[in-house]
Amino acid sequence: MKKKIVIALGGNALGNNLEEQMGAVKSTARAIVDLIEEGHDVVISHGNGPQVGMINLAMDALTKSNYKYSSIPMSVCVAMSQGYVGYDLQNALREELLNRNIDKSVATIVTQVEVDKDDKAFSNPTKPIGSFMTKDEAESLIAKGENVVEDSGRGYRRVVASPRPKSIIEIDTIRSLVDSGQVVIACGGGGIPVVKEGNHLKGASAVIDKDFASATLAKELDADFLIILTAVEKAAINYGKENEKWLDDVTVEEMTKYVEEGHFAPGSMKPKVEAGIEFASSKEGRYALITLLEKAKDGILGKTGTRIK
Ligand code: ADP
Ligand code: MG
């Protein structure tokens, strides 16, 4: 049966650098077009860790080497990463669709995601980004009001907040495209974080977790499935231990208990499981699936992956 599916692509689907990304998007496009060929409507979101790191480094180098350029806000770096990843993905998807004689257009939406200016994350920035700095460089940034921390003995790094997404600004545009049968890439890198100031949207110095942004996107589009594609076929309890157990079908209640018991690592599996719980518990009949890219098709059929319902 035809489903509306939001697919969140993890680091594996995109590679770690320019060359890897060009190769990775080809197999990613094949897996996504497999689902389109089955008749499903798909909306794609993706992470941007390596890409935004690279852009941030390049921008830092520019401002350091040329006084004419002032520093580039994080929100702008996220916007650039959406364009860069979106371009490669939409190009690869278009080609794969044409190869299979499927008549569908593909577009990337530069997506802004509203965050709460009072989100507690802003008073406790935790996500290290960009290049390492010396103590002197760190002190001059701190004097400018930036948050900088010492990162595990390797030097100093800027840290930004990772607030929760509230709403997706371009949701009506995304919905119209999906409803007319087009393939949409949206909310890249968790979306460009913005804070509402009347009619103005102000870019925030933050990075939204792509797993949470994808859950918000799936809820706002009234999707049937949220598929989080990552580096493992399933989530596990007692991960890496002797009594490790890979999870298949799990209820929201069971999964919530496993989160509380600390089975999932913060910053990697935990946000995926929490995003899955958030989506699956939001309405009857919604499923979240965590699995590998090449297992997405089997996962929807209930053959593999961790399914939260
Ligand atoms: P992505 O780039 O897809 O967001 P991450 O590397 O952030 O991927 O997260 C996936 C990783 O989470 C897995 O490769 C695995 O090493 C790790 N992980 C941590 N805890 C668990 C767990 N309980 N079950 C499965 N994987 C886990
Ligand atoms: Mg990750």
mmCIF file of C-alpha atoms and ligand atoms in Angstrom:
data_model
loop_
_atom_site.group_PDB
_atom_site.id
_atom_site.type_symbol
_atom_site.label_atom_id
_atom_site.label_comp_id
_atom_site.label_asym_id
_atom_site.label_seq_id
_atom_site.Cartn_x
_atom_site.Cartn_y
_atom_site.Cartn_z
ATOM 1 C CA MET A 1 0.000 0.000 0.000
ATOM 2 C CA LYS A 2 1.155 3.524 -0.804
ATOM 3 C CA LYS A 3 2.709 5.296 2.163
ATOM 4 C CA LYS A 4 3.993 8.781 2.862
ATOM 5 C CA ILE A 5 7.544 8.362 4.114
ATOM 6 C CA VAL A 6 10.054 10.799 5.581
ATOM 7 C CA ILE A 7 13.571 9.415 5.148
ATOM 8 C CA ALA A 8 16.294 10.868 7.362
ATOM 9 C CA LEU A 9 19.730 10.169 5.910
ATOM 10 C CA GLY A 10 22.641 9.737 8.305
ATOM 11 C CA GLY A 11 26.343 10.302 7.724
ATOM 12 C CA ASN A 12 26.792 6.957 5.945
ATOM 13 C CA ALA A 13 24.461 7.939 3.130
ATOM 14 C CA LEU A 14 26.503 11.055 2.323
ATOM 15 C CA GLY A 15 30.170 10.271 3.011
ATOM 16 C CA ASN A 16 32.744 12.423 4.791
ATOM 17 C CA ASN A 17 34.117 14.627 2.027
ATOM 18 C CA LEU A 18 33.464 15.885 -1.468
ATOM 19 C CA GLU A 19 34.634 12.742 -3.295
ATOM 20 C CA GLU A 20 32.932 10.341 -0.883
ATOM 21 C CA GLN A 21 29.694 12.284 -1.127
ATOM 22 C CA MET A 22 29.597 12.080 -4.927
ATOM 23 C CA GLY A 23 29.921 8.292 -4.712
ATOM 24 C CA ALA A 24 27.635 7.804 -1.711
ATOM 25 C CA VAL A 25 24.685 9.728 -3.174
ATOM 26 C CA LYS A 26 24.531 7.235 -6.067
ATOM 27 C CA SER A 27 23.749 4.231 -3.850
ATOM 28 C CA THR A 28 21.571 6.441 -1.655
ATOM 29 C CA ALA A 29 19.577 7.487 -4.740
ATOM 30 C CA ARG A 30 19.115 3.839 -5.758
ATOM 31 C CA ALA A 31 17.724 2.904 -2.325
ATOM 32 C CA ILE A 32 15.364 5.910 -2.312
ATOM 33 C CA VAL A 33 14.145 5.297 -5.866
ATOM 34 C CA ASP A 34 13.434 1.662 -4.896
ATOM 35 C CA LEU A 35 10.828 3.070 -2.503
ATOM 36 C CA ILE A 36 9.463 5.516 -5.085
ATOM 37 C CA GLU A 37 9.174 2.642 -7.561
ATOM 38 C CA GLU A 38 6.997 0.811 -5.036
ATOM 39 C CA GLY A 39 4.598 3.755 -5.246
ATOM 40 C CA HIS A 40 5.464 5.536 -1.992
ATOM 41 C CA ASP A 41 5.656 9.332 -1.609
ATOM 42 C CA VAL A 42 9.036 10.208 -0.141
ATOM 43 C CA VAL A 43 10.441 13.296 1.508
ATOM 44 C CA ILE A 44 14.148 13.280 2.276
ATOM 45 C CA SER A 45 16.019 14.982 5.087
ATOM 46 C CA HIS A 46 19.692 14.585 5.904
ATOM 47 C CA GLY A 47 22.447 15.284 8.400
ATOM 48 C CA ASN A 48 25.314 17.681 7.657
ATOM 49 C CA GLY A 49 28.041 17.095 10.269
ATOM 50 C CA PRO A 50 31.067 16.735 7.940
ATOM 51 C CA GLN A 51 29.704 19.234 5.394
ATOM 52 C CA VAL A 52 28.918 22.022 7.848
ATOM 53 C CA GLY A 53 32.257 21.372 9.569
ATOM 54 C CA MET A 54 34.064 21.819 6.245
ATOM 55 C CA ILE A 55 32.139 24.993 5.368
ATOM 56 C CA ASN A 56 32.726 26.422 8.833
ATOM 57 C CA LEU A 57 36.471 25.716 8.581
ATOM 58 C CA ALA A 58 36.666 27.331 5.144
ATOM 59 C CA MET A 59 34.818 30.416 6.365
ATOM 60 C CA ASP A 60 37.040 30.629 9.465
ATOM 61 C CA ALA A 61 40.136 30.479 7.264
ATOM 62 C CA LEU A 62 38.762 33.250 5.071
ATOM 63 C CA THR A 63 38.047 35.596 7.973
ATOM 64 C CA LYS A 64 41.466 34.861 9.483
ATOM 65 C CA SER A 65 43.348 35.535 6.256
ATOM 66 C CA ASN A 66 41.426 38.571 5.061
ATOM 67 C CA TYR A 67 40.228 41.361 7.361
ATOM 68 C CA LYS A 68 37.584 42.385 4.787
ATOM 69 C CA TYR A 69 35.470 39.385 5.753
ATOM 70 C CA SER A 70 33.689 39.259 9.083
ATOM 71 C CA SER A 71 32.805 35.895 10.600
ATOM 72 C CA ILE A 72 30.028 33.885 8.975
ATOM 73 C CA PRO A 73 27.123 32.953 11.273
ATOM 74 C CA MET A 74 26.373 29.283 11.897
ATOM 75 C CA SER A 75 22.888 29.684 10.403
ATOM 76 C CA VAL A 76 24.486 30.753 7.108
ATOM 77 C CA CYS A 77 26.858 27.754 7.203
ATOM 78 C CA VAL A 78 23.842 25.436 7.636
ATOM 79 C CA ALA A 79 22.113 27.157 4.689
ATOM 80 C CA MET A 80 25.214 26.576 2.545
ATOM 81 C CA SER A 81 25.335 22.913 3.549
ATOM 82 C CA GLN A 82 21.679 22.465 2.518
ATOM 83 C CA GLY A 83 22.511 23.779 -0.937
ATOM 84 C CA TYR A 84 25.628 21.651 -1.293
ATOM 85 C CA VAL A 85 24.118 18.349 -0.121
ATOM 86 C CA GLY A 86 20.775 19.089 -1.804
ATOM 87 C CA TYR A 87 22.479 19.697 -5.130
ATOM 88 C CA ASP A 88 24.330 16.353 -5.072
ATOM 89 C CA LEU A 89 21.256 14.441 -3.885
ATOM 90 C CA GLN A 90 18.761 15.954 -6.308
ATOM 91 C CA ASN A 91 21.191 15.441 -9.172
ATOM 92 C CA ALA A 92 21.694 11.743 -8.301
ATOM 93 C CA LEU A 93 17.959 11.174 -7.714
ATOM 94 C CA ARG A 94 17.011 12.791 -11.006
ATOM 95 C CA GLU A 95 19.414 10.525 -12.879
ATOM 96 C CA GLU A 96 18.220 7.362 -11.119
ATOM 97 C CA LEU A 97 14.554 8.254 -11.794
ATOM 98 C CA LEU A 98 15.309 8.875 -15.480
ATOM 99 C CA ASN A 99 17.220 5.565 -15.697
ATOM 100 C CA ARG A 100 14.077 3.788 -14.512
ATOM 101 C CA ASN A 101 11.703 5.829 -16.688
ATOM 102 C CA ILE A 102 9.959 7.361 -13.683
ATOM 103 C CA ASP A 103 8.569 10.790 -14.495
ATOM 104 C CA LYS A 104 9.034 12.821 -11.295
ATOM 105 C CA SER A 105 10.832 16.054 -10.530
ATOM 106 C CA VAL A 106 13.125 16.535 -7.554
ATOM 107 C CA ALA A 107 13.822 19.755 -5.657
ATOM 108 C CA THR A 108 15.608 20.897 -2.520
ATOM 109 C CA ILE A 109 13.885 23.402 -0.282
ATOM 110 C CA VAL A 110 16.100 25.748 1.710
ATOM 111 C CA THR A 111 14.345 25.124 5.011
ATOM 112 C CA GLN A 112 14.197 27.320 8.095
ATOM 113 C CA VAL A 113 13.184 25.695 11.356
ATOM 114 C CA GLU A 114 11.851 27.744 14.230
ATOM 115 C CA VAL A 115 13.435 27.284 17.633
ATOM 116 C CA ASP A 116 12.419 28.831 20.954
ATOM 117 C CA LYS A 117 14.664 31.723 22.000
ATOM 118 C CA ASP A 118 14.128 30.547 25.584
ATOM 119 C CA ASP A 119 15.117 26.953 24.807
ATOM 120 C CA LYS A 120 17.310 25.775 27.696
ATOM 121 C CA ALA A 121 19.918 24.627 25.153
ATOM 122 C CA PHE A 122 20.859 28.294 24.533
ATOM 123 C CA SER A 123 22.110 28.723 28.094
ATOM 124 C CA ASN A 124 24.002 25.427 27.853
ATOM 125 C CA PRO A 125 25.657 25.111 24.423
ATOM 126 C CA THR A 126 27.089 21.607 24.037
ATOM 127 C CA LYS A 127 27.775 20.917 20.371
ATOM 128 C CA PRO A 128 31.447 21.533 19.361
ATOM 129 C CA ILE A 129 31.851 22.867 15.827
ATOM 130 C CA GLY A 130 34.566 24.216 13.547
ATOM 131 C CA SER A 131 38.322 24.298 13.879
ATOM 132 C CA PHE A 132 40.515 23.965 16.970
ATOM 133 C CA MET A 133 41.936 27.179 18.412
ATOM 134 C CA THR A 134 44.779 28.241 20.671
ATOM 135 C CA LYS A 135 44.082 29.645 24.136
ATOM 136 C CA ASP A 136 44.682 33.197 22.851
ATOM 137 C CA GLU A 137 42.298 32.771 19.943
ATOM 138 C CA ALA A 138 39.733 31.261 22.303
ATOM 139 C CA GLU A 139 40.045 34.197 24.709
ATOM 140 C CA SER A 140 39.518 36.772 21.992
ATOM 141 C CA LEU A 141 36.368 34.948 20.815
ATOM 142 C CA ILE A 142 35.088 34.679 24.385
ATOM 143 C CA ALA A 143 35.605 38.440 24.724
ATOM 144 C CA LYS A 144 33.298 38.836 21.702
ATOM 145 C CA GLY A 145 30.622 36.865 23.514
ATOM 146 C CA GLU A 146 31.139 33.500 21.790
ATOM 147 C CA ASN A 147 30.969 30.219 23.688
ATOM 148 C CA VAL A 148 34.252 28.359 23.568
ATOM 149 C CA VAL A 149 35.307 25.241 25.478
ATOM 150 C CA GLU A 150 38.441 23.157 25.868
ATOM 151 C CA ASP A 151 37.753 19.979 23.855
ATOM 152 C CA SER A 152 39.310 16.807 25.350
ATOM 153 C CA GLY A 153 42.904 18.131 25.494
ATOM 154 C CA ARG A 154 42.953 18.837 21.735
ATOM 155 C CA GLY A 155 42.564 22.604 21.945
ATOM 156 C CA TYR A 156 39.689 25.047 22.123
ATOM 157 C CA ARG A 157 36.531 24.907 20.021
ATOM 158 C CA ARG A 158 33.400 26.942 19.623
ATOM 159 C CA VAL A 159 30.304 25.275 20.993
ATOM 160 C CA VAL A 160 26.805 26.014 19.819
ATOM 161 C CA ALA A 161 23.428 25.243 21.271
ATOM 162 C CA SER A 162 21.354 22.335 19.994
ATOM 163 C CA PRO A 163 17.760 23.463 20.595
ATOM 164 C CA ARG A 164 14.646 21.416 19.777
ATOM 165 C CA PRO A 165 12.755 22.239 16.567
ATOM 166 C CA LYS A 166 9.364 23.927 17.078
ATOM 167 C CA SER A 167 7.976 24.282 13.571
ATOM 168 C CA ILE A 168 9.045 24.230 9.939
ATOM 169 C CA ILE A 169 8.662 27.603 8.252
ATOM 170 C CA GLU A 170 8.450 26.322 4.646
ATOM 171 C CA ILE A 171 6.062 23.447 5.482
ATOM 172 C CA ASP A 172 3.264 24.602 3.112
ATOM 173 C CA THR A 173 5.660 24.656 0.159
ATOM 174 C CA ILE A 174 7.009 21.210 1.054
ATOM 175 C CA ARG A 175 3.462 19.842 1.441
ATOM 176 C CA SER A 176 2.308 21.225 -1.933
ATOM 177 C CA LEU A 177 5.222 19.609 -3.727
ATOM 178 C CA VAL A 178 4.707 16.262 -1.995
ATOM 179 C CA ASP A 179 0.947 16.369 -2.686
ATOM 180 C CA SER A 180 1.638 16.945 -6.369
ATOM 181 C CA GLY A 181 3.824 13.824 -6.473
ATOM 182 C CA GLN A 182 7.237 15.487 -6.516
ATOM 183 C CA VAL A 183 10.298 14.334 -4.609
ATOM 184 C CA VAL A 184 11.394 16.834 -1.970
ATOM 185 C CA ILE A 185 14.621 17.236 -0.011
ATOM 186 C CA ALA A 186 14.007 19.416 3.058
ATOM 187 C CA CYS A 187 15.239 20.221 6.570
ATOM 188 C CA GLY A 188 18.857 19.448 5.635
ATOM 189 C CA GLY A 189 21.221 19.464 8.590
ATOM 190 C CA GLY A 190 18.239 19.803 10.925
ATOM 191 C CA GLY A 191 17.154 22.986 9.161
ATOM 192 C CA ILE A 192 18.436 26.552 9.472
ATOM 193 C CA PRO A 193 17.692 27.506 13.070
ATOM 194 C CA VAL A 194 15.684 30.736 13.321
ATOM 195 C CA VAL A 195 13.988 32.654 16.111
ATOM 196 C CA LYS A 196 10.793 34.643 15.471
ATOM 197 C CA GLU A 197 10.983 38.407 16.085
ATOM 198 C CA GLY A 198 7.615 39.647 14.829
ATOM 199 C CA ASN A 199 7.676 39.140 11.056
ATOM 200 C CA HIS A 200 11.434 38.784 11.079
ATOM 201 C CA LEU A 201 13.199 35.429 11.370
ATOM 202 C CA LYS A 202 16.591 35.819 12.990
ATOM 203 C CA GLY A 203 19.242 33.158 12.340
ATOM 204 C CA ALA A 204 20.346 31.510 15.595
ATOM 205 C CA SER A 205 23.869 30.369 16.456
ATOM 206 C CA ALA A 206 22.814 26.766 16.829
ATOM 207 C CA VAL A 207 22.585 23.383 15.129
ATOM 208 C CA ILE A 208 19.328 21.445 15.304
ATOM 209 C CA ASP A 209 19.593 17.662 15.510
ATOM 210 C CA LYS A 210 18.498 16.243 12.149
ATOM 211 C CA ASP A 211 16.689 13.329 13.814
ATOM 212 C CA PHE A 212 14.415 15.672 15.786
ATOM 213 C CA ALA A 213 13.854 17.969 12.795
ATOM 214 C CA SER A 214 12.886 14.904 10.733
ATOM 215 C CA ALA A 215 10.338 13.834 13.365
ATOM 216 C CA THR A 216 8.818 17.336 13.257
ATOM 217 C CA LEU A 217 8.750 17.218 9.449
ATOM 218 C CA ALA A 218 7.080 13.780 9.474
ATOM 219 C CA LYS A 219 4.441 14.972 11.974
ATOM 220 C CA GLU A 220 3.696 18.189 10.096
ATOM 221 C CA LEU A 221 3.330 16.273 6.807
ATOM 222 C CA ASP A 222 1.131 13.627 8.468
ATOM 223 C CA ALA A 223 3.487 10.913 7.228
ATOM 224 C CA ASP A 224 2.907 7.209 7.873
ATOM 225 C CA PHE A 225 6.575 6.328 8.332
ATOM 226 C CA LEU A 226 9.690 8.032 9.653
ATOM 227 C CA ILE A 227 12.703 6.059 8.473
ATOM 228 C CA ILE A 228 16.015 6.935 10.093
ATOM 229 C CA LEU A 229 18.823 5.465 8.013
ATOM 230 C CA THR A 230 22.107 5.026 9.823
ATOM 231 C CA ALA A 231 25.210 2.849 10.194
ATOM 232 C CA VAL A 232 23.523 -0.067 11.994
ATOM 233 C CA GLU A 233 20.684 -2.391 10.916
ATOM 234 C CA LYS A 234 18.986 -2.162 14.299
ATOM 235 C CA ALA A 235 19.226 -0.416 17.652
ATOM 236 C CA ALA A 236 20.344 -2.592 20.527
ATOM 237 C CA ILE A 237 19.986 -2.736 24.259
ATOM 238 C CA ASN A 238 23.190 -3.501 26.166
ATOM 239 C CA TYR A 239 24.971 -2.328 23.026
ATOM 240 C CA GLY A 240 28.523 -3.688 22.731
ATOM 241 C CA LYS A 241 28.133 -5.858 25.833
ATOM 242 C CA GLU A 242 27.949 -9.631 26.200
ATOM 243 C CA ASN A 243 24.187 -9.566 26.632
ATOM 244 C CA GLU A 244 23.641 -7.252 23.647
ATOM 245 C CA LYS A 245 20.167 -7.663 22.124
ATOM 246 C CA TRP A 246 19.115 -6.211 18.777
ATOM 247 C CA LEU A 247 15.604 -4.803 18.813
ATOM 248 C CA ASP A 248 12.898 -5.657 16.248
ATOM 249 C CA ASP A 249 9.332 -4.519 17.000
ATOM 250 C CA VAL A 250 9.188 -2.314 20.077
ATOM 251 C CA THR A 251 6.329 -0.342 21.576
ATOM 252 C CA VAL A 252 6.707 3.334 22.518
ATOM 253 C CA GLU A 253 6.407 2.323 26.193
ATOM 254 C CA GLU A 254 9.173 -0.294 25.976
ATOM 255 C CA MET A 255 11.470 2.032 24.041
ATOM 256 C CA THR A 256 10.886 4.873 26.529
ATOM 257 C CA LYS A 257 11.934 2.523 29.327
ATOM 258 C CA TYR A 258 15.115 1.549 27.420
ATOM 259 C CA VAL A 259 15.976 5.257 26.929
ATOM 260 C CA GLU A 260 15.553 5.881 30.661
ATOM 261 C CA GLU A 261 17.782 2.890 31.400
ATOM 262 C CA GLY A 262 20.528 4.534 29.310
ATOM 263 C CA HIS A 263 20.859 1.978 26.495
ATOM 264 C CA PHE A 264 21.426 4.529 23.723
ATOM 265 C CA ALA A 265 24.464 6.788 23.392
ATOM 266 C CA PRO A 266 23.758 10.544 23.488
ATOM 267 C CA GLY A 267 24.600 12.265 20.209
ATOM 268 C CA SER A 268 24.311 9.062 18.153
ATOM 269 C CA MET A 269 21.577 6.464 18.793
ATOM 270 C CA LYS A 270 19.684 8.298 21.551
ATOM 271 C CA PRO A 271 18.360 11.170 19.400
ATOM 272 C CA LYS A 272 17.224 8.642 16.765
ATOM 273 C CA VAL A 273 15.319 6.572 19.294
ATOM 274 C CA GLU A 274 13.844 9.692 20.921
ATOM 275 C CA ALA A 275 12.816 11.083 17.522
ATOM 276 C CA GLY A 276 11.257 7.713 16.669
ATOM 277 C CA ILE A 277 9.320 7.675 19.943
ATOM 278 C CA GLU A 278 8.153 11.258 19.382
ATOM 279 C CA PHE A 279 6.779 10.440 15.918
ATOM 280 C CA ALA A 280 5.312 7.009 16.691
ATOM 281 C CA SER A 281 3.516 8.294 19.795
ATOM 282 C CA SER A 282 2.093 11.386 18.062
ATOM 283 C CA LYS A 283 -0.818 9.599 16.331
ATOM 284 C CA GLU A 284 -2.274 6.114 15.906
ATOM 285 C CA GLY A 285 -0.812 4.234 12.930
ATOM 286 C CA ARG A 286 2.504 6.085 12.735
ATOM 287 C CA TYR A 287 5.663 3.988 12.645
ATOM 288 C CA ALA A 288 9.324 4.838 13.059
ATOM 289 C CA LEU A 289 12.015 2.605 11.614
ATOM 290 C CA ILE A 290 15.744 2.666 12.346
ATOM 291 C CA THR A 291 17.867 0.685 9.912
ATOM 292 C CA LEU A 292 20.546 0.655 7.203
ATOM 293 C CA LEU A 293 20.080 2.397 3.855
ATOM 294 C CA GLU A 294 20.069 -0.870 1.912
ATOM 295 C CA LYS A 295 17.512 -2.396 4.309
ATOM 296 C CA ALA A 296 14.898 0.368 4.011
ATOM 297 C CA LYS A 297 12.672 -1.595 1.629
ATOM 298 C CA ASP A 298 12.703 -4.743 3.798
ATOM 299 C CA GLY A 299 12.230 -2.622 6.902
ATOM 300 C CA ILE A 300 8.965 -1.166 5.623
ATOM 301 C CA LEU A 301 7.745 -4.694 4.976
ATOM 302 C CA GLY A 302 8.542 -5.580 8.588
ATOM 303 C CA LYS A 303 11.429 -7.885 7.685
ATOM 304 C CA THR A 304 14.238 -6.063 9.494
ATOM 305 C CA GLY A 305 15.265 -2.915 11.359
ATOM 306 C CA THR A 306 14.024 -1.635 14.686
ATOM 307 C CA ARG A 307 10.394 -0.567 14.394
ATOM 308 C CA ILE A 308 8.814 1.648 17.018
ATOM 309 C CA LYS A 309 4.999 1.678 17.113
HETATM 310 P P1 ADP B 1 24.269 9.072 11.806
HETATM 311 O O1 ADP B 1 25.401 9.688 11.046
HETATM 312 O O2 ADP B 1 23.436 8.148 10.989
HETATM 313 O O3 ADP B 1 23.482 10.067 12.589
HETATM 314 P P2 ADP B 1 25.611 8.140 14.238
HETATM 315 O O4 ADP B 1 26.994 7.635 14.084
HETATM 316 O O5 ADP B 1 25.393 9.454 14.851
HETATM 317 O O6 ADP B 1 24.936 8.022 12.812
HETATM 318 O O7 ADP B 1 24.755 7.077 15.064
HETATM 319 C C1 ADP B 1 24.732 5.676 14.758
HETATM 320 C C2 ADP B 1 25.688 4.937 15.681
HETATM 321 O O8 ADP B 1 25.172 4.851 17.002
HETATM 322 C C3 ADP B 1 25.917 3.486 15.348
HETATM 323 O O9 ADP B 1 26.876 3.324 14.333
HETATM 324 C C4 ADP B 1 26.406 2.888 16.676
HETATM 325 O O10 ADP B 1 27.817 2.851 16.719
HETATM 326 C C5 ADP B 1 25.947 3.919 17.715
HETATM 327 N N1 ADP B 1 25.149 3.376 18.826
HETATM 328 C C6 ADP B 1 25.183 3.877 20.074
HETATM 329 N N2 ADP B 1 24.349 3.228 20.900
HETATM 330 C C7 ADP B 1 23.746 2.268 20.130
HETATM 331 C C8 ADP B 1 22.764 1.266 20.429
HETATM 332 N N3 ADP B 1 22.239 1.123 21.651
HETATM 333 N N4 ADP B 1 22.359 0.464 19.411
HETATM 334 C C9 ADP B 1 22.886 0.611 18.167
HETATM 335 N N5 ADP B 1 23.822 1.527 17.845
HETATM 336 C C10 ADP B 1 24.251 2.371 18.821
HETATM 337 MG MG MG B 2 24.736 11.464 13.960
#
